[in-house]
PDB file of C-alpha atoms in Angstrom:
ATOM      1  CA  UNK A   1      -2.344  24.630 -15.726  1.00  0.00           C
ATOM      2  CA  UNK A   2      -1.331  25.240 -12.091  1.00  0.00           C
ATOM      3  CA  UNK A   3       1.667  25.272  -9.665  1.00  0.00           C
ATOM      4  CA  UNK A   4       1.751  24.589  -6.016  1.00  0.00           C
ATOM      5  CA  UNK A   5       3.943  26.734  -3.760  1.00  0.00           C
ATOM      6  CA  UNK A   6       4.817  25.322  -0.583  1.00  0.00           C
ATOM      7  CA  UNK A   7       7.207  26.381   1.898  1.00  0.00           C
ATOM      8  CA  UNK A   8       8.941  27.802  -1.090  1.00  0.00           C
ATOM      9  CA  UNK A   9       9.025  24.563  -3.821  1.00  0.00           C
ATOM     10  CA  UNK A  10       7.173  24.791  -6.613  1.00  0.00           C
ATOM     11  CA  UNK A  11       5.761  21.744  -7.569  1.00  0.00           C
ATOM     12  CA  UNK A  12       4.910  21.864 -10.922  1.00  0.00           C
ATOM     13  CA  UNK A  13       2.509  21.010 -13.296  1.00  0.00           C
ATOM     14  CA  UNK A  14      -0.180  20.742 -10.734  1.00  0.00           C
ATOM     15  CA  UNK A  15      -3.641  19.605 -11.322  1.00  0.00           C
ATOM     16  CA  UNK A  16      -7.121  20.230  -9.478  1.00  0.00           C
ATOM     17  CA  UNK A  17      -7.079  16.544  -9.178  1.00  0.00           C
ATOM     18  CA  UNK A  18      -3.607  16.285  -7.120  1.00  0.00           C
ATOM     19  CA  UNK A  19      -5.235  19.260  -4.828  1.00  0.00           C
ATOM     20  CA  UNK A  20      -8.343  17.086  -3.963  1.00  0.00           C
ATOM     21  CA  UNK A  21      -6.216  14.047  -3.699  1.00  0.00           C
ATOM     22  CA  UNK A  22      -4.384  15.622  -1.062  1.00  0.00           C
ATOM     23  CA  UNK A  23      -7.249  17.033   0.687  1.00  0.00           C
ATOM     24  CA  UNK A  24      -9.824  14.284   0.774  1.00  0.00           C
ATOM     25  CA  UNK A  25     -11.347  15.524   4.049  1.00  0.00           C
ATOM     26  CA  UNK A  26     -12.232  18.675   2.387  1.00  0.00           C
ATOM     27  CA  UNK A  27     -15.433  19.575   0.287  1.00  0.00           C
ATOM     28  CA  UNK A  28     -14.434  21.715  -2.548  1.00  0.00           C
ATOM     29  CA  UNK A  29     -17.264  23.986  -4.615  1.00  0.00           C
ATOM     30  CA  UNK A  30     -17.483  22.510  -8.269  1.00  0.00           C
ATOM     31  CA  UNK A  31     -15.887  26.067  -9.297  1.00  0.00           C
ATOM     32  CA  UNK A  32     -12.776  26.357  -7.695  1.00  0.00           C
ATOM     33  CA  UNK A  33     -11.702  30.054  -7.383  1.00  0.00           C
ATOM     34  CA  UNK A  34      -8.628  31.454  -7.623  1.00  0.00           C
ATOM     35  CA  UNK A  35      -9.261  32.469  -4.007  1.00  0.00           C
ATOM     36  CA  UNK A  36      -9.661  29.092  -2.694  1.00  0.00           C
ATOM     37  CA  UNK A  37      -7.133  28.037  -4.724  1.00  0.00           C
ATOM     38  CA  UNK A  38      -4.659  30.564  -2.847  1.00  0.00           C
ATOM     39  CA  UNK A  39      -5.776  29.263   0.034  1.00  0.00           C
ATOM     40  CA  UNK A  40      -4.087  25.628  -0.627  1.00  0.00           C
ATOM     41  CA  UNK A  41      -0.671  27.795  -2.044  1.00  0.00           C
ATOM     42  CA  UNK A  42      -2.101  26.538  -5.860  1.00  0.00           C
ATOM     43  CA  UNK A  43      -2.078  29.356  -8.402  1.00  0.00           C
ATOM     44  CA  UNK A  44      -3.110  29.392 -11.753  1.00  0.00           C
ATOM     45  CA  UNK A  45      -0.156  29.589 -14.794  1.00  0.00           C
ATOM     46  CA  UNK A  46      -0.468  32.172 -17.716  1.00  0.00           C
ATOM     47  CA  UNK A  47       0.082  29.896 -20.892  1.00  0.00           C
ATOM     48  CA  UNK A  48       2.656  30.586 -23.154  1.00  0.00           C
ATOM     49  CA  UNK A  49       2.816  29.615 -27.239  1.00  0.00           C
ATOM     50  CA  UNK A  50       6.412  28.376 -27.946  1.00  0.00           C
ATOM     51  CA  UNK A  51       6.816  28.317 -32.378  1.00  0.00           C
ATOM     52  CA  UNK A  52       7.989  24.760 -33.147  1.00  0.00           C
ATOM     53  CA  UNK A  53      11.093  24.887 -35.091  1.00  0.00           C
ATOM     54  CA  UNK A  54      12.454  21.786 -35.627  1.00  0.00           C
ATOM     55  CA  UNK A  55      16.136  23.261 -35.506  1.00  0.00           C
ATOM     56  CA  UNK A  56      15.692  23.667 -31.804  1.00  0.00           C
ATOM     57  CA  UNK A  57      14.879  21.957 -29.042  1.00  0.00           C
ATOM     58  CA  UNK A  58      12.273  23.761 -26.853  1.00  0.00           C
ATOM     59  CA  UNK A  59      11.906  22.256 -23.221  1.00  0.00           C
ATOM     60  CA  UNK A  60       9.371  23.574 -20.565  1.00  0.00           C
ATOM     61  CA  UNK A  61      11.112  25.302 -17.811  1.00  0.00           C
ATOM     62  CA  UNK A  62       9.481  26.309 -14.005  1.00  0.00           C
ATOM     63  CA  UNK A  63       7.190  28.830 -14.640  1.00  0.00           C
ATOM     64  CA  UNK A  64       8.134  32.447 -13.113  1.00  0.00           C
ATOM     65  CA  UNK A  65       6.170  35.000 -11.337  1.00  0.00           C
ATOM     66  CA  UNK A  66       5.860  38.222 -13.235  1.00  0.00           C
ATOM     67  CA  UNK A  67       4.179  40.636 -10.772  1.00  0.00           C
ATOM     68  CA  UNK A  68       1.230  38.604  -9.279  1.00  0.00           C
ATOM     69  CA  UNK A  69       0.637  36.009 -12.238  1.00  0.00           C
ATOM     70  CA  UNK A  70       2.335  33.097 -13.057  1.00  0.00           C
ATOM     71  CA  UNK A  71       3.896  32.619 -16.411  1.00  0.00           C
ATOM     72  CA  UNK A  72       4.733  29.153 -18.733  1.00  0.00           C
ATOM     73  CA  UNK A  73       8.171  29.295 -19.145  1.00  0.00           C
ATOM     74  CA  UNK A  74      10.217  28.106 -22.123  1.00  0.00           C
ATOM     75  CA  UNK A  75      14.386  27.206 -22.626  1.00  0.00           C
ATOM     76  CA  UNK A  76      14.907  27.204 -26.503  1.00  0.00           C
ATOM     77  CA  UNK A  77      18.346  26.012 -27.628  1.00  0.00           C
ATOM     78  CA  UNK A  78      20.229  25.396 -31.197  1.00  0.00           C
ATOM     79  CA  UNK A  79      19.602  21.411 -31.626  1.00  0.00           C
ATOM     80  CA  UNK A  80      22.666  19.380 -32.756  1.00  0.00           C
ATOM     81  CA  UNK A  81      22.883  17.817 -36.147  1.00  0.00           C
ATOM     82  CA  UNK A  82      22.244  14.828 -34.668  1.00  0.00           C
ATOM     83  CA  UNK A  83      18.879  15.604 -32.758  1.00  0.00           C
ATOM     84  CA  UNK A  84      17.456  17.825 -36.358  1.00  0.00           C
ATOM     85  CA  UNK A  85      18.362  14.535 -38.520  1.00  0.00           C
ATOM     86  CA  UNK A  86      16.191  12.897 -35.404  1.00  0.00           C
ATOM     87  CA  UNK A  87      13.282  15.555 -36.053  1.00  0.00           C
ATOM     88  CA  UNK A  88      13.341  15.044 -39.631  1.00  0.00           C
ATOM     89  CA  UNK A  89      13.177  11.399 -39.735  1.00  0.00           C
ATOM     90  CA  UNK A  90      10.199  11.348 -37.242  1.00  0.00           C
ATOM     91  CA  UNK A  91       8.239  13.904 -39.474  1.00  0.00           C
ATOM     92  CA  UNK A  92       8.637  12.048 -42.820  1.00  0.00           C
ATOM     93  CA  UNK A  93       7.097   9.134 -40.171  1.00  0.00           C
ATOM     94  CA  UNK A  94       4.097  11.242 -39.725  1.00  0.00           C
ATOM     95  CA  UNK A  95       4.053  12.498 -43.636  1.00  0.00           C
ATOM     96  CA  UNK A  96       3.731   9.142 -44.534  1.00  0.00           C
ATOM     97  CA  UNK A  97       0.791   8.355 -42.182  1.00  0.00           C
ATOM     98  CA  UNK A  98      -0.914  11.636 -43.623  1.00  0.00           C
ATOM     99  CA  UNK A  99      -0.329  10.523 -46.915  1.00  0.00           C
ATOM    100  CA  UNK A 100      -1.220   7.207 -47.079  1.00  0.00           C
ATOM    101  CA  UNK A 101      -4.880   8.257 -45.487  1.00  0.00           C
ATOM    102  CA  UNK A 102      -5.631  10.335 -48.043  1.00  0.00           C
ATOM    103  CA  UNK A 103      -4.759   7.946 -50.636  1.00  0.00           C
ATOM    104  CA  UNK A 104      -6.726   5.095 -48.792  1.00  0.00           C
ATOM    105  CA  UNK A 105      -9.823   8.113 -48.429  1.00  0.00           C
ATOM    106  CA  UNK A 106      -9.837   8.654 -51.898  1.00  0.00           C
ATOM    107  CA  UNK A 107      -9.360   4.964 -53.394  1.00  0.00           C
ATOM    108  CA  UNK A 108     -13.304   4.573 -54.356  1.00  0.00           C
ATOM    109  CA  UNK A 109     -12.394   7.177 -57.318  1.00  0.00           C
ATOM    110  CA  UNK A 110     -10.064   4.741 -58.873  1.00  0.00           C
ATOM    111  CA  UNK A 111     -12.588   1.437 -58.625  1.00  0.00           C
ATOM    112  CA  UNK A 112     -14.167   0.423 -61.765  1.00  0.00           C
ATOM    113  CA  UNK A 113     -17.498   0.751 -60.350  1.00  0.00           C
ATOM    114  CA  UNK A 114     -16.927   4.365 -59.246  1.00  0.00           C
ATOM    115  CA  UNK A 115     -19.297   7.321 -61.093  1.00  0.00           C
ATOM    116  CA  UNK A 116     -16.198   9.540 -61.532  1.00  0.00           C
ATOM    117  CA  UNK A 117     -14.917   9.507 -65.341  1.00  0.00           C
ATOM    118  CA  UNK A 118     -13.641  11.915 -67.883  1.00  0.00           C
ATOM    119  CA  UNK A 119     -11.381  15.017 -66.834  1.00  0.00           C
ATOM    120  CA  UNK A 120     -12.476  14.572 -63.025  1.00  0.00           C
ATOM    121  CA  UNK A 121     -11.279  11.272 -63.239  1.00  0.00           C
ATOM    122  CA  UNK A 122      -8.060  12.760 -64.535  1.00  0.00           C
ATOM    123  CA  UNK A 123      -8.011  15.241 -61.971  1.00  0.00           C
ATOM    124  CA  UNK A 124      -8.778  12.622 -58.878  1.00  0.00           C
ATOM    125  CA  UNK A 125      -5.335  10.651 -60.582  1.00  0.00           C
ATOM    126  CA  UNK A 126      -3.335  13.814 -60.776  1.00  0.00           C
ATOM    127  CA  UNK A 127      -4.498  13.970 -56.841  1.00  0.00           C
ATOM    128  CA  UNK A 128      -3.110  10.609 -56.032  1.00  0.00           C
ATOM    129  CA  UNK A 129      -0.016  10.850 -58.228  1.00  0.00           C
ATOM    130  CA  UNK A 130       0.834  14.367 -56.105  1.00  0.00           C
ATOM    131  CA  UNK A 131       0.408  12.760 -52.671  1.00  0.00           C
ATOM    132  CA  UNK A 132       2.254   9.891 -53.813  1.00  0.00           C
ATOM    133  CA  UNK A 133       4.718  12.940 -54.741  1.00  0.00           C
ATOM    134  CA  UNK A 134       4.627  14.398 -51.770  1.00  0.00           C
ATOM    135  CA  UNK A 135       7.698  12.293 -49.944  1.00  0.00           C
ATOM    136  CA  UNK A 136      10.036  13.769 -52.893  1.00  0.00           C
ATOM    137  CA  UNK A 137      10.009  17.047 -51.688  1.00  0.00           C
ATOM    138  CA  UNK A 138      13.498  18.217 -49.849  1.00  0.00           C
ATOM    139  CA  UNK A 139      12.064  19.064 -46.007  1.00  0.00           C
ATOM    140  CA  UNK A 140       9.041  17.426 -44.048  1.00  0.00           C
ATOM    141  CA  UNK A 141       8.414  20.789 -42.333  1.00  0.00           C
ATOM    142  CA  UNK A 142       7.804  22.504 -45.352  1.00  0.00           C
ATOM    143  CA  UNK A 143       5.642  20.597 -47.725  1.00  0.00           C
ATOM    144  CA  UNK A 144       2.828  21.639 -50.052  1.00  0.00           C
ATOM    145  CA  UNK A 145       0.121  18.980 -49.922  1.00  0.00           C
ATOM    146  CA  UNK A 146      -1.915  19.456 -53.254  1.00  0.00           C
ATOM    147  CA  UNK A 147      -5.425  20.720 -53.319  1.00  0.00           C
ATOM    148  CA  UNK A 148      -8.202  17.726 -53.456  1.00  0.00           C
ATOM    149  CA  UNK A 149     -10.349  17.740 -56.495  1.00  0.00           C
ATOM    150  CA  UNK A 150     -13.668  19.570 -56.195  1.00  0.00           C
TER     151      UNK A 150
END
């Protein structure tokens, strides 16, 4: 990740790609230094880990100079009602997707044909039945997938 600084904007995110774009009459080394990079007013950003937490809504901010390094920079606020009701539905969206894989990647232990039998058989139906489960539980963002049989 990278900013530009020019005559005191920030343009940011900036790539390596934008730089040579810009400067097509110039032959940059295939390891770009941060020295070089100076040289064009580009400087590397420090990345920073924001949590997810789908109560709040976390938006990317202009990253801020903290003595000579650049630093990701993060506005976290409450989310309305509205926007975690949003969140939620989206999630149980990509629950379901998870869900339904695993039952379509484990189908071949419920085919006739199939060498499983006995208690594993058992066990590979408990499997199902729990991922089938899985969409009763109260919050999307806190489920416990059960454990596929050995």
């Amino acid at each position: 990740m990278y900013l530009k600084l020019k005559d005191g904007i920030i343009t940011y995110p900036y790539t390596i790609g934008e730089l040579k774009s810009e400067n097509p009459n110039v032959s940059f080394p295939q390891t770009i230094t941060n020295e070089v990079l100076e040289n064009f007013g580009v400087y590397p950003v420090e990345s920073v880990e924001v949590t997810g937490d789908y109560t709040k809504n976390i938006v990317e901010q202009t990253p801020t100079l903290s003595g000579s390094v650049y630093i990701q920079n993060w506005s976290v606020t409450d989310a309305t009602e509205e926007e975690i009701n949003i969140k939620i539905e989206e999630e149980w969206l990509v629950v379901r997707d998870m869900r339904d894989s695993l039952l379509s990647q484990s189908d071949w232990t419920q085919f006739q044909d199939s060498l499983i039998s006995g208690s594993t058989l058992i066990e590979w139906q408990t499997y199902r039945q729990s991922l089938r489960d899985v969409t009763s539980q109260s919050n999307p963002f806190n489920l416990v997938w059960p454990s596929t049989p050995m």
